[in-house]
PDB file of C-alpha atoms in Angstrom:
ATOM      1  CA  MET V 969     -19.819 102.709 233.007  1.00 45.00           C
ATOM      2  CA  LYS V 970     -16.418 101.878 231.686  1.00 47.00           C
ATOM      3  CA  ILE V 971     -16.145 101.542 227.881  1.00 48.00           C
ATOM      4  CA  ASN V 972     -14.275  98.862 226.432  1.00 56.00           C
ATOM      5  CA  ALA V 973     -11.317 100.564 224.780  1.00 55.00           C
ATOM      6  CA  THR V 974     -10.951  97.992 222.144  1.00 54.00           C
ATOM      7  CA  MET V 975     -14.453  98.052 221.413  1.00 53.00           C
ATOM      8  CA  LEU V 976     -14.426 101.902 221.094  1.00 49.00           C
ATOM      9  CA  LYS V 977     -11.215 101.604 218.460  1.00 51.00           C
ATOM     10  CA  MET V 978     -13.147  98.840 216.570  1.00 53.00           C
ATOM     11  CA  ASN V 979     -16.163 101.150 216.052  1.00 53.00           C
ATOM     12  CA  ASN V 980     -14.165 104.268 215.045  1.00 53.00           C
ATOM     13  CA  ALA V 981     -12.122 102.206 212.657  1.00 49.00           C
ATOM     14  CA  PHE V 982     -15.375 100.774 211.053  1.00 45.00           C
ATOM     15  CA  PHE V 983     -16.733 104.092 210.964  1.00 46.00           C
ATOM     16  CA  ILE V 984     -13.737 105.635 208.970  1.00 45.00           C
ATOM     17  CA  ILE V 985     -13.669 102.707 206.677  1.00 44.00           C
ATOM     18  CA  THR V 986     -17.590 103.184 205.688  1.00 43.00           C
ATOM     19  CA  PHE V 987     -16.942 106.762 204.989  1.00 42.00           C
ATOM     20  CA  SER V 988     -13.943 106.262 203.108  1.00 43.00           C
ATOM     21  CA  ILE V 989     -15.667 103.706 201.000  1.00 40.00           C
ATOM     22  CA  CYS V 990     -18.603 106.417 200.372  1.00 41.00           C
ATOM     23  CA  VAL V 991     -16.415 109.093 199.709  1.00 39.00           C
ATOM     24  CA  LEU V 992     -14.544 106.707 197.221  1.00 40.00           C
ATOM     25  CA  CYS V 993     -17.691 105.715 195.375  1.00 42.00           C
ATOM     26  CA  SER V 994     -18.855 109.179 195.115  1.00 41.00           C
ATOM     27  CA  SER V 995     -15.503 110.155 193.991  1.00 40.00           C
ATOM     28  CA  TYR V 996     -15.579 107.307 191.040  1.00 40.00           C
ATOM     29  CA  LEU V 997     -18.701 108.176 189.817  1.00 41.00           C
ATOM     30  CA  TYR V 998     -17.946 112.203 189.577  1.00 43.00           C
ATOM     31  CA  SER V 999     -14.146 112.765 189.306  1.00 43.00           C
ATOM     32  CA  ARG V1000     -13.511 109.537 187.173  1.00 51.00           C
ATOM     33  CA  PRO V1001     -12.113 110.724 183.878  1.00 57.00           C
ATOM     34  CA  THR V1002     -13.290 108.010 181.880  1.00 63.00           C
ATOM     35  CA  GLY V1003     -16.922 108.196 183.544  1.00 69.00           C
ATOM     36  CA  ILE V1004     -19.123 104.995 184.444  1.00 78.00           C
ATOM     37  CA  SER V1005     -21.552 102.785 182.604  1.00 84.00           C
ATOM     38  CA  GLY V1006     -23.632  99.495 183.344  1.00 88.00           C
ATOM     39  CA  TYR V1007     -25.629 101.124 186.024  1.00 86.00           C
ATOM     40  CA  THR V1008     -29.191 101.243 184.279  1.00 91.00           C
ATOM     41  CA  LEU V1009     -31.896  98.561 184.183  1.00 92.00           C
ATOM     42  CA  LYS V1010     -30.524  97.258 181.142  1.00 93.00           C
ATOM     43  CA  THR V1011     -27.779  95.465 183.036  1.00 91.00           C
ATOM     44  CA  ASN V1012     -27.751  96.361 186.740  1.00 84.00           C
ATOM     45  CA  SER V1013     -31.494  96.236 188.882  1.00 82.00           C
ATOM     46  CA  SER V1014     -29.519  97.795 191.607  1.00 80.00           C
ATOM     47  CA  GLY V1015     -28.572 100.627 190.042  1.00 73.00           C
ATOM     48  CA  CYS V1016     -26.364 103.089 192.273  1.00 74.00           C
ATOM     49  CA  ALA V1017     -27.486 101.491 195.241  1.00 66.00           C
ATOM     50  CA  GLY V1018     -23.988 100.151 195.963  1.00 66.00           C
ATOM     51  CA  CYS V1019     -22.603 103.773 196.913  1.00 69.00           C
ATOM     52  CA  HIS V1020     -25.697 105.718 197.108  1.00 70.00           C
ATOM     53  CA  GLY V1021     -28.392 103.780 199.037  1.00 71.00           C
ATOM     54  CA  SER V1022     -31.856 102.701 197.623  1.00 78.00           C
ATOM     55  CA  ALA V1023     -33.561 105.063 194.907  1.00 80.00           C
ATOM     56  CA  SER V1024     -34.949 108.289 195.929  1.00 81.00           C
ATOM     57  CA  SER V1025     -38.436 109.466 194.816  1.00 83.00           C
ATOM     58  CA  GLN V1026     -37.083 113.050 195.346  1.00 84.00           C
ATOM     59  CA  VAL V1027     -35.053 112.694 191.887  1.00 87.00           C
ATOM     60  CA  SER V1028     -37.200 112.373 188.961  1.00 89.00           C
ATOM     61  CA  VAL V1029     -34.964 110.955 185.795  1.00 91.00           C
ATOM     62  CA  VAL V1030     -37.065 111.355 182.550  1.00 92.00           C
ATOM     63  CA  ILE V1031     -36.270 110.402 179.061  1.00 93.00           C
ATOM     64  CA  ASN V1032     -37.666 112.290 176.177  1.00 90.00           C
ATOM     65  CA  GLY V1033     -37.569 112.241 172.289  1.00 86.00           C
ATOM     66  CA  PRO V1034     -39.612 110.561 169.475  1.00 85.00           C
ATOM     67  CA  ALA V1035     -41.359 107.306 170.026  1.00 83.00           C
ATOM     68  CA  THR V1036     -41.413 106.419 166.669  1.00 80.00           C
ATOM     69  CA  LEU V1037     -38.331 105.957 164.567  1.00 82.00           C
ATOM     70  CA  LYS V1038     -37.842 104.343 161.277  1.00 80.00           C
ATOM     71  CA  THR V1039     -34.855 101.503 160.559  1.00 81.00           C
ATOM     72  CA  GLY V1040     -31.686 103.305 160.224  1.00 84.00           C
ATOM     73  CA  GLU V1041     -33.351 106.903 161.434  1.00 84.00           C
ATOM     74  CA  THR V1042     -31.622 109.034 164.025  1.00 86.00           C
ATOM     75  CA  GLY V1043     -33.591 110.907 166.542  1.00 88.00           C
ATOM     76  CA  ASN V1044     -32.653 113.613 169.152  1.00 89.00           C
ATOM     77  CA  TYR V1045     -33.317 112.868 172.941  1.00 91.00           C
ATOM     78  CA  THR V1046     -32.831 114.135 176.584  1.00 90.00           C
ATOM     79  CA  VAL V1047     -32.789 112.984 179.806  1.00 91.00           C
ATOM     80  CA  THR V1048     -33.604 115.433 182.359  1.00 88.00           C
ATOM     81  CA  ILE V1049     -32.911 115.360 186.086  1.00 87.00           C
ATOM     82  CA  THR V1050     -34.933 117.102 188.607  1.00 85.00           C
ATOM     83  CA  GLY V1051     -35.178 117.087 192.433  1.00 82.00           C
ATOM     84  CA  GLY V1052     -32.784 115.963 195.048  1.00 71.00           C
ATOM     85  CA  SER V1053     -30.701 117.767 197.340  1.00 63.00           C
ATOM     86  CA  GLY V1054     -27.224 117.861 195.569  1.00 59.00           C
ATOM     87  CA  THR V1055     -25.242 120.514 193.831  1.00 63.00           C
ATOM     88  CA  GLY V1056     -23.986 118.348 190.957  1.00 69.00           C
ATOM     89  CA  VAL V1057     -25.377 115.412 188.487  1.00 79.00           C
ATOM     90  CA  GLY V1058     -24.224 112.366 186.800  1.00 83.00           C
ATOM     91  CA  THR V1059     -26.148 109.877 184.491  1.00 88.00           C
ATOM     92  CA  ASP V1060     -25.417 106.498 182.554  1.00 92.00           C
ATOM     93  CA  ILE V1061     -27.584 106.132 179.521  1.00 95.00           C
ATOM     94  CA  ALA V1062     -28.145 102.744 177.647  1.00 95.00           C
ATOM     95  CA  ALA V1063     -30.073 101.027 174.812  1.00 96.00           C
ATOM     96  CA  SER V1064     -31.331  97.655 174.172  1.00 94.00           C
ATOM     97  CA  ASN V1065     -30.298  97.847 170.542  1.00 93.00           C
ATOM     98  CA  GLY V1066     -29.046 100.553 167.998  1.00 91.00           C
ATOM     99  CA  THR V1067     -26.511 103.087 168.543  1.00 91.00           C
ATOM    100  CA  LEU V1068     -26.289 106.126 171.067  1.00 93.00           C
ATOM    101  CA  ALA V1069     -24.039 109.043 170.075  1.00 89.00           C
ATOM    102  CA  ASN V1070     -22.825 112.060 171.875  1.00 83.00           C
ATOM    103  CA  SER V1071     -24.669 115.373 171.040  1.00 79.00           C
ATOM    104  CA  ASP V1072     -23.648 116.896 174.101  1.00 75.00           C
ATOM    105  CA  ALA V1073     -20.437 118.159 175.182  1.00 77.00           C
ATOM    106  CA  ASN V1074     -20.978 116.896 178.671  1.00 80.00           C
ATOM    107  CA  LEU V1075     -21.163 113.095 177.531  1.00 87.00           C
ATOM    108  CA  LYS V1076     -18.965 110.644 176.216  1.00 88.00           C
ATOM    109  CA  ILE V1077     -19.604 106.953 175.063  1.00 88.00           C
ATOM    110  CA  LEU V1078     -18.296 104.310 177.427  1.00 89.00           C
ATOM    111  CA  ASN V1079     -18.632 100.541 176.689  1.00 90.00           C
ATOM    112  CA  GLY V1080     -21.764 101.531 174.159  1.00 90.00           C
ATOM    113  CA  GLU V1081     -23.329 103.776 176.928  1.00 93.00           C
ATOM    114  CA  LEU V1082     -23.419 107.522 177.515  1.00 92.00           C
ATOM    115  CA  THR V1083     -22.192 109.095 180.477  1.00 89.00           C
ATOM    116  CA  GLN V1084     -20.470 112.215 181.765  1.00 82.00           C
ATOM    117  CA  PRO V1085     -16.871 112.175 182.648  1.00 75.00           C
ATOM    118  CA  SER V1086     -17.381 114.578 185.934  1.00 71.00           C
ATOM    119  CA  ALA V1087     -20.083 116.158 187.847  1.00 66.00           C
ATOM    120  CA  LYS V1088     -22.040 118.785 186.161  1.00 69.00           C
ATOM    121  CA  THR V1089     -23.564 121.710 188.102  1.00 67.00           C
ATOM    122  CA  PHE V1090     -27.016 121.375 189.092  1.00 65.00           C
ATOM    123  CA  SER V1091     -28.591 124.512 188.341  1.00 62.00           C
ATOM    124  CA  GLY V1092     -32.029 125.398 189.753  1.00 62.00           C
ATOM    125  CA  GLY V1093     -32.851 121.865 190.682  1.00 72.00           C
ATOM    126  CA  LYS V1094     -32.705 120.683 187.054  1.00 80.00           C
ATOM    127  CA  TYR V1095     -30.320 119.254 184.398  1.00 84.00           C
ATOM    128  CA  VAL V1096     -30.800 118.256 180.884  1.00 86.00           C
ATOM    129  CA  PHE V1097     -28.408 115.937 179.150  1.00 87.00           C
ATOM    130  CA  SER V1098     -28.721 115.718 175.230  1.00 90.00           C
ATOM    131  CA  PHE V1099     -27.957 112.724 173.176  1.00 91.00           C
ATOM    132  CA  GLN V1100     -28.835 110.916 170.066  1.00 90.00           C
ATOM    133  CA  TYR V1101     -30.066 107.605 169.281  1.00 92.00           C
ATOM    134  CA  THR V1102     -29.973 105.720 165.766  1.00 90.00           C
ATOM    135  CA  ALA V1103     -32.476 102.837 165.204  1.00 89.00           C
ATOM    136  CA  PRO V1104     -31.058  99.655 164.354  1.00 87.00           C
ATOM    137  CA  SER V1105     -31.710  98.010 160.795  1.00 81.00           C
ATOM    138  CA  GLN V1106     -34.307  95.506 162.082  1.00 81.00           C
ATOM    139  CA  ALA V1107     -38.096  96.659 162.997  1.00 78.00           C
ATOM    140  CA  GLY V1108     -39.625  96.026 166.383  1.00 82.00           C
ATOM    141  CA  THR V1109     -39.659  97.830 169.875  1.00 86.00           C
ATOM    142  CA  GLN V1110     -36.475  98.924 171.518  1.00 91.00           C
ATOM    143  CA  THR V1111     -35.840 100.158 175.035  1.00 94.00           C
ATOM    144  CA  LEU V1112     -33.561 103.498 176.223  1.00 96.00           C
ATOM    145  CA  TYR V1113     -32.477 103.142 179.693  1.00 96.00           C
ATOM    146  CA  ALA V1114     -31.109 105.792 182.228  1.00 94.00           C
ATOM    147  CA  CYS V1115     -30.327 106.621 185.972  1.00 90.00           C
ATOM    148  CA  GLY V1116     -29.611 109.917 187.292  1.00 86.00           C
ATOM    149  CA  VAL V1117     -27.505 110.680 190.310  1.00 82.00           C
ATOM    150  CA  SER V1118     -27.633 114.020 192.619  1.00 77.00           C
ATOM    151  CA  THR V1119     -24.277 114.270 194.566  1.00 63.00           C
ATOM    152  CA  LYS V1120     -25.952 114.276 198.087  1.00 59.00           C
ATOM    153  CA  PRO V1121     -26.137 111.446 197.071  1.00 67.00           C
ATOM    154  CA  GLN V1122     -29.503 110.819 195.807  1.00 81.00           C
ATOM    155  CA  TRP V1123     -30.439 108.872 192.529  1.00 84.00           C
ATOM    156  CA  ASN V1124     -33.167 107.355 190.600  1.00 88.00           C
ATOM    157  CA  PHE V1125     -33.789 105.275 187.611  1.00 91.00           C
ATOM    158  CA  ALA V1126     -35.698 106.971 184.684  1.00 91.00           C
ATOM    159  CA  PRO V1127     -39.063 104.867 183.575  1.00 93.00           C
ATOM    160  CA  ASN V1128     -37.918 102.870 180.545  1.00 93.00           C
ATOM    161  CA  PHE V1129     -38.532 104.702 177.221  1.00 91.00           C
ATOM    162  CA  SER V1130     -39.845 102.322 174.406  1.00 90.00           C
ATOM    163  CA  VAL V1131     -39.019 103.187 170.846  1.00 88.00           C
ATOM    164  CA  ASN V1132     -41.195 101.530 168.088  1.00 82.00           C
ATOM    165  CA  VAL V1133     -38.830 101.016 165.062  1.00 82.00           C
ATOM    166  CA  GLN V1134     -40.627 100.896 161.772  1.00 77.00           C
ATOM    167  CA  SER V1135     -39.526  99.326 158.437  1.00 69.00           C
ATOM    168  CA  ALA V1136     -38.389 101.821 156.063  1.00 59.00           C
ATOM    169  CA  THR V1137     -37.663 101.192 152.371  1.00 45.00           C
ATOM    170  CA  SER V1138     -34.196 102.308 151.954  1.00 37.00           C
ATOM    171  CA  GLY V1139     -33.836 105.598 150.007  1.00 38.00           C
ATOM    172  CA  VAL V1140     -37.531 105.995 149.684  1.00 36.00           C
ATOM    173  CA  LYS V1141     -39.548 109.098 150.500  1.00 39.00           C
ATOM    174  CA  GLU V1142     -42.874 109.197 152.051  1.00 38.00           C
ATOM    175  CA  ASN V1143     -44.358 109.977 148.865  1.00 37.00           C
ATOM    176  CA  GLY V1144     -42.847 107.164 147.039  1.00 38.00           C
ATOM    177  CA  GLN V1145     -40.154 109.389 145.154  1.00 50.00           C
ATOM    178  CA  ILE V1146     -36.343 107.522 145.254  1.00 64.00           C
ATOM    179  CA  VAL V1147     -33.901 109.813 146.899  1.00 78.00           C
ATOM    180  CA  ALA V1148     -31.646 110.057 143.469  1.00 82.00           C
ATOM    181  CA  ALA V1149     -28.707 112.312 145.201  1.00 89.00           C
ATOM    182  CA  TYR V1150     -27.378 113.854 148.534  1.00 92.00           C
ATOM    183  CA  SER V1151     -28.957 117.294 149.413  1.00 92.00           C
ATOM    184  CA  LEU V1152     -29.066 119.324 152.303  1.00 93.00           C
ATOM    185  CA  ASN V1153     -32.335 121.583 152.582  1.00 92.00           C
ATOM    186  CA  GLN V1154     -32.689 125.059 154.195  1.00 93.00           C
ATOM    187  CA  ASN V1155     -33.854 124.846 157.921  1.00 91.00           C
ATOM    188  CA  TYR V1156     -37.359 125.582 158.940  1.00 91.00           C
ATOM    189  CA  PRO V1157     -38.745 127.924 160.491  1.00 91.00           C
ATOM    190  CA  ASN V1158     -35.967 130.621 159.503  1.00 92.00           C
ATOM    191  CA  PRO V1159     -35.210 132.909 161.055  1.00 93.00           C
ATOM    192  CA  PHE V1160     -36.175 130.752 164.259  1.00 93.00           C
ATOM    193  CA  ASN V1161     -36.470 131.106 168.218  1.00 91.00           C
ATOM    194  CA  PRO V1162     -35.027 129.062 169.781  1.00 91.00           C
ATOM    195  CA  ALA V1163     -35.649 125.983 167.650  1.00 90.00           C
ATOM    196  CA  THR V1164     -35.453 125.098 164.242  1.00 90.00           C
ATOM    197  CA  VAL V1165     -35.308 121.676 161.898  1.00 89.00           C
ATOM    198  CA  ILE V1166     -32.475 120.574 159.516  1.00 91.00           C
ATOM    199  CA  SER V1167     -33.396 118.104 157.056  1.00 89.00           C
ATOM    200  CA  TYR V1168     -31.061 116.244 154.440  1.00 90.00           C
ATOM    201  CA  SER V1169     -31.371 113.539 152.082  1.00 89.00           C
ATOM    202  CA  LEU V1170     -28.922 110.377 151.527  1.00 89.00           C
ATOM    203  CA  PRO V1171     -29.302 108.228 148.358  1.00 89.00           C
ATOM    204  CA  LYS V1172     -27.445 105.565 150.219  1.00 87.00           C
ATOM    205  CA  GLN V1173     -26.145 104.874 153.547  1.00 87.00           C
ATOM    206  CA  SER V1174     -23.154 107.096 154.586  1.00 89.00           C
ATOM    207  CA  SER V1175     -20.725 108.490 157.157  1.00 91.00           C
ATOM    208  CA  VAL V1176     -22.414 111.827 158.317  1.00 92.00           C
ATOM    209  CA  LYS V1177     -21.337 114.908 160.016  1.00 94.00           C
ATOM    210  CA  LEU V1178     -23.713 117.556 160.631  1.00 94.00           C
ATOM    211  CA  ILE V1179     -22.092 120.819 162.225  1.00 96.00           C
ATOM    212  CA  VAL V1180     -23.309 124.275 163.336  1.00 96.00           C
ATOM    213  CA  PHE V1181     -20.967 127.201 163.061  1.00 96.00           C
ATOM    214  CA  ASN V1182     -21.205 130.807 164.317  1.00 95.00           C
ATOM    215  CA  SER V1183     -20.503 133.891 162.197  1.00 93.00           C
ATOM    216  CA  ILE V1184     -16.655 133.625 162.482  1.00 93.00           C
ATOM    217  CA  GLY V1185     -16.412 130.104 161.991  1.00 92.00           C
ATOM    218  CA  GLN V1186     -16.296 128.509 165.345  1.00 94.00           C
ATOM    219  CA  GLU V1187     -17.785 125.432 165.777  1.00 94.00           C
ATOM    220  CA  VAL V1188     -21.076 125.849 167.966  1.00 93.00           C
ATOM    221  CA  LYS V1189     -22.520 122.307 168.285  1.00 92.00           C
ATOM    222  CA  THR V1190     -22.034 118.884 166.531  1.00 91.00           C
ATOM    223  CA  LEU V1191     -25.862 117.864 165.503  1.00 91.00           C
ATOM    224  CA  PHE V1192     -25.006 114.423 164.509  1.00 91.00           C
ATOM    225  CA  SER V1193     -21.844 112.053 163.783  1.00 87.00           C
ATOM    226  CA  GLY V1194     -22.136 108.589 162.555  1.00 86.00           C
ATOM    227  CA  ILE V1195     -23.714 106.075 160.126  1.00 86.00           C
ATOM    228  CA  GLN V1196     -26.664 106.520 158.655  1.00 86.00           C
ATOM    229  CA  ALA V1197     -29.079 104.910 156.091  1.00 84.00           C
ATOM    230  CA  ALA V1198     -30.084 106.048 152.937  1.00 86.00           C
ATOM    231  CA  GLY V1199     -33.287 108.285 152.917  1.00 84.00           C
ATOM    232  CA  ASN V1200     -34.590 111.599 154.186  1.00 86.00           C
ATOM    233  CA  HIS V1201     -33.447 112.544 157.650  1.00 88.00           C
ATOM    234  CA  SER V1202     -33.831 115.551 160.026  1.00 87.00           C
ATOM    235  CA  VAL V1203     -32.535 116.850 163.105  1.00 89.00           C
ATOM    236  CA  ASN V1204     -33.682 119.556 165.758  1.00 88.00           C
ATOM    237  CA  PHE V1205     -31.699 122.147 166.715  1.00 91.00           C
ATOM    238  CA  ASN V1206     -32.488 124.432 169.821  1.00 90.00           C
ATOM    239  CA  ALA V1207     -30.098 127.566 170.176  1.00 92.00           C
ATOM    240  CA  ALA V1208     -31.915 128.737 173.316  1.00 89.00           C
ATOM    241  CA  GLU V1209     -28.356 128.922 175.177  1.00 89.00           C
ATOM    242  CA  LEU V1210     -26.985 131.019 172.093  1.00 93.00           C
ATOM    243  CA  SER V1211     -27.147 134.708 171.459  1.00 94.00           C
ATOM    244  CA  SER V1212     -28.986 136.104 168.531  1.00 95.00           C
ATOM    245  CA  GLY V1213     -27.287 136.272 165.033  1.00 95.00           C
ATOM    246  CA  ILE V1214     -26.321 134.392 161.929  1.00 96.00           C
ATOM    247  CA  TYR V1215     -25.062 130.861 162.224  1.00 97.00           C
ATOM    248  CA  PHE V1216     -24.178 127.867 159.544  1.00 97.00           C
ATOM    249  CA  TYR V1217     -24.895 124.521 159.281  1.00 97.00           C
ATOM    250  CA  SER V1218     -22.370 122.047 157.340  1.00 97.00           C
ATOM    251  CA  ILE V1219     -22.933 118.547 156.140  1.00 96.00           C
ATOM    252  CA  GLU V1220     -20.074 116.214 155.186  1.00 95.00           C
ATOM    253  CA  ALA V1221     -21.690 113.042 153.722  1.00 94.00           C
ATOM    254  CA  LYS V1222     -19.233 109.837 152.664  1.00 93.00           C
ATOM    255  CA  SER V1223     -20.847 106.801 150.969  1.00 89.00           C
ATOM    256  CA  GLU V1224     -20.236 103.516 152.573  1.00 80.00           C
ATOM    257  CA  THR V1225     -17.914 102.484 149.628  1.00 78.00           C
ATOM    258  CA  GLY V1226     -15.961 105.873 150.026  1.00 75.00           C
ATOM    259  CA  ASN V1227     -16.465 106.498 146.446  1.00 82.00           C
ATOM    260  CA  GLU V1228     -18.872 109.502 146.691  1.00 89.00           C
ATOM    261  CA  THR V1229     -18.329 112.684 149.205  1.00 93.00           C
ATOM    262  CA  PHE V1230     -21.004 115.340 149.450  1.00 95.00           C
ATOM    263  CA  LYS V1231     -20.414 118.623 151.178  1.00 95.00           C
ATOM    264  CA  SER V1232     -22.621 121.402 151.590  1.00 95.00           C
ATOM    265  CA  VAL V1233     -23.338 124.664 153.924  1.00 96.00           C
ATOM    266  CA  ARG V1234     -26.289 127.065 154.487  1.00 96.00           C
ATOM    267  CA  LYS V1235     -26.995 129.899 156.276  1.00 96.00           C
ATOM    268  CA  MET V1236     -29.616 130.752 159.175  1.00 96.00           C
ATOM    269  CA  ALA V1237     -30.636 133.319 161.443  1.00 95.00           C
ATOM    270  CA  PHE V1238     -31.510 133.134 165.270  1.00 95.00           C
ATOM    271  CA  LEU V1239     -33.760 136.068 166.543  1.00 94.00           C
ATOM    272  CA  LYS V1240     -34.689 136.130 170.140  1.00 85.00           C
TER     273      LYS V1240
END
């Protein structure tokens, strides 16, 4: 049977165009310097289907972190991607209200969401992205959204994560005492392995930077950078990927009016 040459050329052209679109879509997500946003259930019910087909049950995407925050309080969260047959991963993280912040060098803010500028190595079938979420000033239930992609390509949505935002009296401790001054507390436990809690107090809403340094003054990790309400705050620091030794953490807080600045440094010991 003779094959129509025109039809054969058309089929070949269709295959080439389709393949090129898939390659471009994949490159768009993993190689685009600015990253990508708008692919979570917050705004897009089809997720990554346009380039990666239907969501795959082989890929698990899970959000973890505090289920309850006070108004203006900041919590540490993670998106864990497991499964799939790819060698790299990507993510898009969004919030219904409140503010997302980058506590992971592998993420960046894009259009109010968090994304990765390039594909990250998918080692051992698991990858964890870390981020921070600051609750809005109004009490109520807020939602965190995420989707994750494996470069084969396979992808899936994370189950929506609800955060119960409770009202808090600005500048008041749980025992009813007023926070009268800025302070940075000693981490607990100390020494620690591999996680510890760093807490501090703000007498008024302030711009805060909380940073960890090694013993020779090199910055190891930014634990928080942004605006926080008055009150008591705490941040979890996990040093599992670091070597044992002495580390320092510093805070710089500036009042909203700019007429007060607080700086403090403390030492902590990580012993594996």
